[in-house]
Amino acid sequence: MTLDIMSTDDEFLSDVHLQHKPSECLHGTGKQVWQTTFRFKKKCVQPIDGEVFASGNVTTADIDEDGDYIVARRQGPESGFNEDVIIIEHSMATPVGDVGLQVWNGALLLCDFIVHNQDSFKNTTVLELGAGVGLSSIVMATIADKVFCTDVGMNVLETCRRNVESNEEIRQSHPVIVRELDWMQTLPNTDEKNPFHWRKEDLQSLKHDVNVVIAADIVYDNELTDGFFRTLYNQMTTGLMKTAYIAIEKRLNFTVADMEVTCGAYDHFRDCVEFLESLEDKSDRHFTVTQISTDFQQYFQYSRIKQLELWKISCEVKGQDAS
């Protein structure tokens, strides 16, 4: 075991909040809470106002109620894209136990991937593990039919729920269901005293509808990483065949034990990935792990450094293609 030079009392500030200056400070109880506006370009699913262009010329036109042609106008230099806005409530510097209250680069990489691959996520039901303040779930909900947005801790879950509710318009009525999912527990919390407990219909949908799992920035503590992979395994081997997408940042830390810069948390993540891939499930399911290139288009503003990685994990039945 290596001992990191930083103690559990140290506070950490995400690079995201250095690049995106918070627009407002909300004075609540305890520590200050901030709001940041995230702007991103999203590809239009359909031409705006029925306009269709070919080689720069109008090929079809709509007619108004008086029988007059509606003049089609060019969409500008970034034709085919709309700018969307998401406002996220979050904390700034936090201890390691509260890092879920910040937005991290891995979440923005995952959001970019979701926006760039919209067709892959249409008509899906998605489970996000370790959602934090909910940015990735909100972006996913602009495309997917339904998203289960999960984490642990009342402060994180309440912040996440406020963000989901305040960004209802961009979600276009696609539900984002905020629930507690503790990686250290075997089963979801069904205690009705918990405002984020799992209802019967939630559990049914979790088993019979979810076909995509997403996660970002879940690699910083080996015990939590172990819990994450246990939870991922349980979800991937229950119900429908699923595909998981995991965005992580390979963080470099100086350790006293090694007296050098190491990537202990990342190395442990890779060990868990290799172990998962080596498993042969009782139901003849097996896992395929692929690292995805991150050279796709960038829609959010952040530094896409080489330490940011994206991984795809597919669970398949032997002799069948992944669904």
Coordinates of C-alpha atoms in Angstrom, one line a residue:
M1 CA 0.0 0.0 0.0
T2 CA 1.3 3.4 -0.9
L3 CA 0.8 6.5 1.3
D4 CA 0.0 9.7 -0.6
I5 CA 1.6 12.9 0.7
M6 CA -1.8 14.5 0.8
S7 CA -4.0 13.8 3.9
T8 CA -7.8 13.3 3.9
D9 CA -8.1 16.9 5.3
D10 CA -6.6 18.4 2.2
E11 CA -8.9 20.1 -0.3
F12 CA -8.9 19.7 -4.0
L13 CA -10.1 22.0 -6.7
S14 CA -11.0 20.7 -10.2
D15 CA -9.3 22.3 -13.2
V16 CA -12.8 22.7 -14.7
H17 CA -13.6 25.4 -12.1
L18 CA -10.4 27.3 -13.0
Q19 CA -11.4 27.4 -16.6
H20 CA -15.1 28.0 -16.1
K21 CA -15.5 31.0 -13.7
P22 CA -18.7 30.5 -11.6
S23 CA -21.3 33.0 -12.5
E24 CA -23.0 33.2 -9.1
C25 CA -22.3 32.4 -5.5
L26 CA -25.3 31.0 -3.7
H27 CA -25.1 31.5 0.1
G28 CA -26.7 28.5 1.7
T29 CA -26.0 26.7 4.9
G30 CA -22.4 25.6 5.5
K31 CA -20.0 26.1 2.7
Q32 CA -20.6 28.4 -0.2
V33 CA -22.4 26.9 -3.2
W34 CA -21.6 28.2 -6.7
Q35 CA -23.3 28.1 -10.1
T36 CA -21.5 27.7 -13.4
T37 CA -22.9 27.9 -16.9
F38 CA -21.7 25.3 -19.4
R39 CA -22.3 26.1 -23.1
F40 CA -21.9 23.5 -25.8
K41 CA -22.8 23.0 -29.4
K42 CA -25.2 20.2 -30.2
K43 CA -25.8 18.8 -33.7
C44 CA -29.3 19.5 -35.0
V45 CA -31.4 16.3 -35.3
Q46 CA -33.5 18.0 -38.0
P47 CA -33.1 21.1 -40.2
I48 CA -34.3 24.2 -38.4
D49 CA -37.7 25.5 -39.4
G50 CA -38.0 22.9 -42.2
E51 CA -35.1 24.4 -44.1
V52 CA -33.1 22.0 -46.4
F53 CA -29.9 23.1 -48.1
A54 CA -28.0 21.4 -50.9
S55 CA -24.8 23.0 -52.2
G56 CA -25.8 26.2 -50.5
N57 CA -29.2 26.4 -52.3
V58 CA -32.7 26.1 -51.0
T59 CA -34.2 22.9 -52.5
T60 CA -37.5 22.9 -50.6
A61 CA -39.6 25.6 -48.9
D62 CA -42.6 25.7 -46.6
I63 CA -45.7 27.7 -47.3
D64 CA -47.5 29.8 -44.6
E65 CA -51.2 29.9 -43.9
D66 CA -51.7 32.7 -46.6
G67 CA -50.1 30.6 -49.3
D68 CA -46.8 32.6 -49.3
Y69 CA -43.4 30.9 -49.4
I70 CA -41.4 31.0 -46.1
V71 CA -38.0 32.3 -47.0
A72 CA -35.3 30.0 -45.8
R73 CA -32.3 31.6 -44.2
R74 CA -28.8 30.3 -43.9
Q75 CA -27.8 29.1 -40.4
G76 CA -24.5 30.8 -40.2
P77 CA -20.9 29.6 -40.2
E78 CA -21.7 26.7 -37.8
S79 CA -24.7 25.5 -39.8
G80 CA -26.3 22.3 -38.3
F81 CA -25.5 23.1 -34.7
N82 CA -27.5 24.7 -31.9
E83 CA -26.0 26.1 -28.7
D84 CA -27.4 24.6 -25.5
V85 CA -26.8 25.9 -22.0
I86 CA -26.7 23.9 -18.8
I87 CA -26.4 25.7 -15.4
I88 CA -24.9 23.5 -12.7
E89 CA -24.8 24.1 -8.9
H90 CA -21.6 22.9 -7.3
S91 CA -19.0 23.4 -4.7
M92 CA -15.5 24.7 -5.3
A93 CA -12.5 23.2 -3.3
T94 CA -13.6 20.1 -1.3
P95 CA -12.0 17.4 0.7
V96 CA -11.6 14.1 -1.1
G97 CA -14.8 12.7 0.4
D98 CA -16.8 15.5 -1.3
V99 CA -15.2 15.6 -4.7
G100 CA -18.6 14.6 -6.2
L101 CA -19.8 18.1 -5.5
Q102 CA -17.5 19.4 -8.2
V103 CA -17.4 19.0 -12.0
W104 CA -14.2 17.2 -13.3
N105 CA -12.7 16.9 -16.8
G106 CA -13.7 13.3 -17.2
A107 CA -17.4 14.3 -17.0
L108 CA -16.8 16.8 -19.8
L109 CA -15.0 14.2 -22.0
L110 CA -18.0 11.9 -21.4
C111 CA -20.4 14.6 -22.3
D112 CA -18.5 15.3 -25.5
F113 CA -18.6 11.6 -26.4
I114 CA -22.4 11.5 -25.8
V115 CA -23.1 14.6 -27.9
H116 CA -20.8 13.3 -30.7
N117 CA -22.5 9.9 -30.8
Q118 CA -26.2 10.9 -30.4
D119 CA -27.5 8.2 -32.6
S120 CA -26.0 5.5 -30.4
F121 CA -27.9 6.7 -27.4
K122 CA -31.3 7.3 -28.9
N123 CA -34.1 5.1 -27.5
T124 CA -31.9 3.9 -24.6
T125 CA -32.4 3.8 -20.8
V126 CA -29.2 4.8 -19.1
L127 CA -27.7 4.2 -15.7
E128 CA -25.0 6.6 -14.5
L129 CA -22.8 5.4 -11.6
G130 CA -21.2 8.1 -9.4
A131 CA -23.1 11.0 -11.1
G132 CA -21.9 13.7 -8.7
V133 CA -23.7 17.0 -9.5
G134 CA -25.4 15.3 -12.5
L135 CA -23.9 17.1 -15.6
S136 CA -23.4 13.9 -17.6
S137 CA -26.9 12.6 -16.8
I138 CA -28.5 15.9 -17.9
V139 CA -26.6 15.8 -21.2
M140 CA -27.5 12.2 -21.7
A141 CA -31.2 13.0 -21.0
T142 CA -31.2 15.3 -24.0
I143 CA -30.9 12.2 -26.2
A144 CA -31.9 9.0 -24.2
D145 CA -35.4 8.1 -23.2
K146 CA -34.7 7.8 -19.5
V147 CA -31.7 8.2 -17.2
F148 CA -31.1 6.8 -13.7
C149 CA -28.7 9.3 -12.1
T150 CA -27.1 7.7 -9.0
D151 CA -24.6 8.5 -6.3
V152 CA -24.4 8.4 -2.5
G153 CA -24.6 11.0 0.2
M154 CA -27.5 13.4 0.9
N155 CA -25.6 16.5 0.0
V156 CA -24.5 15.2 -3.4
L157 CA -27.9 13.7 -4.2
E158 CA -29.8 16.9 -3.2
T159 CA -27.5 19.0 -5.3
C160 CA -27.9 16.6 -8.2
R161 CA -31.7 16.7 -7.9
R162 CA -31.7 20.5 -7.9
N163 CA -29.5 20.6 -11.0
V164 CA -31.8 18.1 -12.8
E165 CA -34.9 20.1 -11.9
S166 CA -33.4 23.5 -12.9
N167 CA -32.4 22.1 -16.3
E168 CA -35.7 20.6 -17.1
E169 CA -36.2 22.5 -20.4
I170 CA -33.0 21.2 -22.1
R171 CA -34.0 17.6 -21.1
Q172 CA -37.2 18.0 -23.3
S173 CA -39.3 16.1 -20.7
H174 CA -36.9 13.1 -20.7
P175 CA -36.9 11.8 -17.1
V176 CA -33.8 11.9 -15.0
I177 CA -34.4 9.8 -11.8
V178 CA -32.0 10.6 -9.0
R179 CA -31.4 7.6 -6.7
E180 CA -28.9 6.5 -4.1
L181 CA -26.7 3.6 -5.2
D182 CA -23.9 2.8 -2.8
W183 CA -21.1 0.7 -4.3
M184 CA -20.3 -0.7 -0.9
Q185 CA -23.8 -2.2 -0.5
T186 CA -25.0 -5.3 -2.3
L187 CA -28.5 -4.1 -3.1
P188 CA -30.1 -0.7 -3.9
N189 CA -31.6 1.2 -1.0
T190 CA -35.4 0.6 -0.8
D191 CA -35.9 2.2 2.6
E192 CA -38.8 4.6 2.2
K193 CA -37.4 7.0 4.8
N194 CA -34.7 7.8 2.3
P195 CA -35.9 10.4 -0.2
F196 CA -33.7 8.8 -2.9
H197 CA -34.8 5.2 -2.3
W198 CA -35.6 2.9 -5.2
R199 CA -39.3 2.3 -5.9
K200 CA -40.6 -1.0 -7.2
E201 CA -41.0 0.5 -10.7
D202 CA -37.5 1.8 -10.6
L203 CA -36.1 -1.7 -9.8
Q204 CA -38.2 -3.2 -12.6
S205 CA -36.8 -0.6 -15.1
L206 CA -33.3 -1.1 -13.8
K207 CA -33.5 -4.8 -14.6
H208 CA -35.6 -4.8 -17.8
D209 CA -34.9 -1.4 -19.5
V210 CA -31.3 -0.2 -18.8
N211 CA -29.0 -1.0 -21.7
V212 CA -26.3 1.6 -21.3
V213 CA -24.1 2.4 -18.2
I214 CA -22.0 5.5 -17.9
A215 CA -19.5 6.8 -15.3
A216 CA -16.9 9.5 -15.1
D217 CA -14.1 10.4 -12.7
I218 CA -14.5 7.4 -10.5
V219 CA -10.8 6.5 -10.2
Y220 CA -9.1 8.1 -7.1
D221 CA -9.5 5.6 -4.3
N222 CA -8.8 1.9 -4.6
E223 CA -11.5 0.8 -2.2
L224 CA -14.1 2.8 -4.1
T225 CA -12.8 1.5 -7.4
D226 CA -13.3 -2.1 -6.2
G227 CA -16.8 -1.2 -5.1
F228 CA -17.5 0.4 -8.5
F229 CA -16.4 -2.7 -10.4
R230 CA -18.5 -5.0 -8.2
T231 CA -21.5 -2.8 -8.8
L232 CA -20.8 -2.6 -12.5
Y233 CA -20.5 -6.4 -12.7
N234 CA -23.8 -6.8 -10.9
Q235 CA -25.6 -4.4 -13.2
M236 CA -23.9 -5.7 -16.4
T237 CA -24.9 -9.3 -15.7
T238 CA -28.5 -8.6 -14.8
G239 CA -31.3 -8.1 -17.3
L240 CA -30.5 -6.8 -20.8
M241 CA -27.1 -6.9 -22.4
K242 CA -25.4 -3.6 -21.6
T243 CA -22.5 -1.5 -22.8
A244 CA -20.6 0.7 -20.3
Y245 CA -18.6 3.9 -21.1
I246 CA -16.2 5.1 -18.5
A247 CA -14.2 8.4 -18.7
I248 CA -11.3 8.7 -16.4
E249 CA -8.2 10.9 -15.8
K250 CA -4.8 9.3 -15.2
R251 CA -3.7 11.3 -12.2
L252 CA 0.0 11.5 -11.2
N253 CA 0.8 11.6 -7.5
F254 CA 4.0 11.7 -5.5
T255 CA 4.1 9.0 -2.9
V256 CA 6.3 8.9 0.2
A257 CA 6.6 5.1 0.0
D258 CA 8.0 5.1 -3.6
M259 CA 9.6 8.6 -3.4
E260 CA 8.5 9.2 -7.0
V261 CA 5.5 10.1 -9.1
T262 CA 3.2 7.2 -9.6
C263 CA -0.3 6.5 -10.9
G264 CA -1.4 4.1 -8.2
A265 CA -5.2 4.7 -8.6
Y266 CA -5.0 4.4 -12.4
D267 CA -2.9 1.2 -12.2
H268 CA -5.5 -0.3 -9.9
F269 CA -8.2 0.6 -12.3
R270 CA -6.3 -1.2 -15.1
D271 CA -5.9 -4.3 -12.9
C272 CA -9.7 -4.3 -12.3
V273 CA -10.4 -4.0 -16.0
E274 CA -8.1 -6.9 -16.8
F275 CA -9.7 -9.0 -14.1
L276 CA -13.2 -8.2 -15.3
E277 CA -12.2 -9.2 -18.9
S278 CA -10.8 -12.5 -17.6
L279 CA -14.1 -13.5 -15.9
E280 CA -16.3 -16.2 -17.3
D281 CA -19.8 -15.7 -15.9
K282 CA -22.1 -18.6 -14.9
S283 CA -24.6 -17.5 -17.6
D284 CA -21.9 -17.6 -20.3
R285 CA -21.6 -13.9 -20.4
H286 CA -18.2 -12.4 -20.9
F287 CA -16.7 -8.9 -21.0
T288 CA -14.9 -7.2 -23.8
V289 CA -12.9 -4.1 -22.9
T290 CA -11.8 -1.4 -25.4
Q291 CA -10.0 1.9 -25.0
I292 CA -11.8 4.5 -27.2
S293 CA -9.8 7.1 -29.1
T294 CA -10.5 10.6 -27.8
D295 CA -9.8 12.5 -31.0
F296 CA -13.5 13.1 -31.7
Q297 CA -14.9 16.7 -31.9
Q298 CA -14.9 18.8 -28.7
Y299 CA -18.2 20.5 -27.8
F300 CA -17.5 21.6 -24.3
Q301 CA -14.8 24.0 -23.1
Y302 CA -12.0 22.2 -21.2
S303 CA -8.4 21.0 -21.7
R304 CA -8.6 17.6 -23.3
I305 CA -5.2 16.5 -22.1
K306 CA -3.6 13.1 -23.0
Q307 CA -4.3 11.8 -19.5
L308 CA -8.0 11.8 -20.2
E309 CA -9.1 8.3 -21.3
L310 CA -12.4 6.8 -22.4
W311 CA -13.1 3.0 -22.0
K312 CA -15.9 0.9 -23.4
I313 CA -16.9 -2.3 -21.6
S314 CA -19.4 -4.7 -23.4
C315 CA -21.1 -7.6 -21.8
E316 CA -21.9 -10.3 -24.3
V317 CA -23.3 -13.9 -24.4
K318 CA -20.9 -16.3 -26.0
G319 CA -21.7 -16.8 -29.6
Q320 CA -23.9 -13.7 -29.8
D321 CA -23.1 -10.1 -30.7
A322 CA -23.4 -7.4 -28.1
S323 CA -26.8 -5.8 -27.9

